[in-house]
Coordinates of C-alpha atoms in Angstrom, one line a residue:
E1 CA 14.3 14.1 83.8
Q2 CA 13.8 11.3 86.3
R3 CA 17.4 10.6 87.2
H4 CA 17.7 13.6 89.4
R5 CA 14.6 12.9 91.6
D6 CA 15.3 11.9 95.2
N7 CA 13.3 8.7 94.9
Y8 CA 15.3 7.4 91.8
L9 CA 18.7 5.9 91.7
F10 CA 20.3 5.8 88.3
V11 CA 22.8 3.0 87.8
T12 CA 24.2 1.8 84.5
Y13 CA 25.8 -1.6 83.7
E14 CA 28.9 0.3 82.8
D15 CA 29.0 1.8 86.3
I16 CA 28.8 -1.7 87.8
L17 CA 31.6 -3.0 85.6
R18 CA 33.8 0.0 86.3
D19 CA 33.4 0.3 90.1
P20 CA 31.1 -2.4 91.6
E21 CA 32.0 -1.5 95.2
T22 CA 30.9 2.1 94.9
V23 CA 27.7 1.1 93.1
I24 CA 26.9 -1.4 95.9
V25 CA 27.5 1.2 98.6
N26 CA 25.4 3.8 96.7
I27 CA 22.5 1.3 96.4
A28 CA 22.7 0.5 100.0
D29 CA 22.8 4.1 101.0
F30 CA 19.8 4.8 98.7
L31 CA 17.8 2.1 100.5
G32 CA 18.9 3.3 103.9
Y33 CA 21.1 0.3 104.6
T34 CA 24.5 0.3 106.1
T35 CA 27.0 -2.1 104.6
N36 CA 30.2 -3.6 105.9
K37 CA 33.3 -4.8 104.0
E38 CA 32.2 -8.5 104.3
E39 CA 28.7 -7.8 102.8
I40 CA 30.2 -5.7 100.0
D41 CA 32.7 -8.4 99.1
D42 CA 29.9 -11.1 99.2
I43 CA 27.7 -9.0 96.9
K44 CA 30.6 -8.2 94.5
E45 CA 31.1 -12.0 94.1
K46 CA 27.4 -12.7 93.6
I47 CA 27.0 -10.0 90.9
K48 CA 29.9 -11.2 88.8
F49 CA 28.6 -12.0 85.3
T50 CA 29.6 -15.6 85.5
N51 CA 27.8 -16.2 88.8
M52 CA 24.7 -14.3 87.7
K53 CA 24.7 -16.2 84.3
Q54 CA 24.9 -19.5 86.1
M55 CA 21.9 -18.6 88.4
L56 CA 19.8 -17.4 85.5
E57 CA 20.7 -20.4 83.3
K58 CA 19.1 -22.7 85.8
S59 CA 15.7 -20.9 85.5
A60 CA 16.2 -20.2 81.8
K61 CA 16.5 -23.9 81.0
Q62 CA 13.2 -24.5 82.7
Q63 CA 11.6 -21.7 80.6
G64 CA 13.6 -22.4 77.4
T65 CA 15.1 -18.9 77.2
N66 CA 18.5 -17.3 77.2
L67 CA 18.7 -13.7 78.4
M68 CA 22.4 -13.2 78.9
R69 CA 25.1 -13.0 76.3
E70 CA 28.7 -12.0 77.3
G71 CA 28.4 -9.5 80.1
K72 CA 30.5 -7.0 78.2
T73 CA 29.6 -3.5 77.0
G74 CA 29.5 -3.2 73.2
S75 CA 28.6 -6.9 72.6
S76 CA 25.5 -5.8 70.7
K77 CA 27.8 -5.2 67.8
K78 CA 28.1 -9.0 67.6
A79 CA 24.4 -9.7 68.2
F80 CA 23.1 -7.1 65.6
N81 CA 24.0 -6.9 62.0
E82 CA 25.0 -3.4 60.7
R83 CA 21.5 -2.4 59.8
Q84 CA 20.0 -3.5 63.1
H85 CA 22.7 -1.7 65.0
F86 CA 22.1 1.5 63.0
L87 CA 18.3 1.2 63.6
F88 CA 18.7 0.5 67.3
N89 CA 21.0 3.5 67.8
K90 CA 18.7 5.8 65.9
L91 CA 15.6 4.7 67.9
F92 CA 17.6 4.8 71.2
K93 CA 18.8 8.3 70.6
E94 CA 15.3 9.5 69.6
R95 CA 13.5 7.9 72.6
M96 CA 16.2 8.7 75.2
A97 CA 16.9 12.3 74.1
G98 CA 16.9 14.5 77.2
K99 CA 16.7 11.7 79.6
G100 CA 20.3 11.7 80.7
F101 CA 21.7 9.1 78.4
D102 CA 23.2 11.7 76.1
I103 CA 26.6 11.1 77.7
Y104 CA 26.8 7.6 76.3
N105 CA 28.1 6.9 72.8
Y106 CA 26.2 4.0 71.3
D107 CA 27.7 4.3 67.9

């Protein structure tokens, strides 16, 4: 299981939504960087979904792609029909079994 190796930092999107400041500090610590309140606040602002979507949309327009939807967990239920959702969950559970994602309920 890779997530417990010293040279890996495991971060989920849900973690970022729940507590961005802690995630930012953990990433900085992992990289050996010391942060201050001003830097943390600046990063928190820059990683807000609306700001990241605006930045990505600029490059996406040039490439004719759209990679971001709503920035909310569970939005795949709107993007997938019932069969697609079932198949994704089945495949995800099979491929991620024993990799530390067992704690997440993707049903």
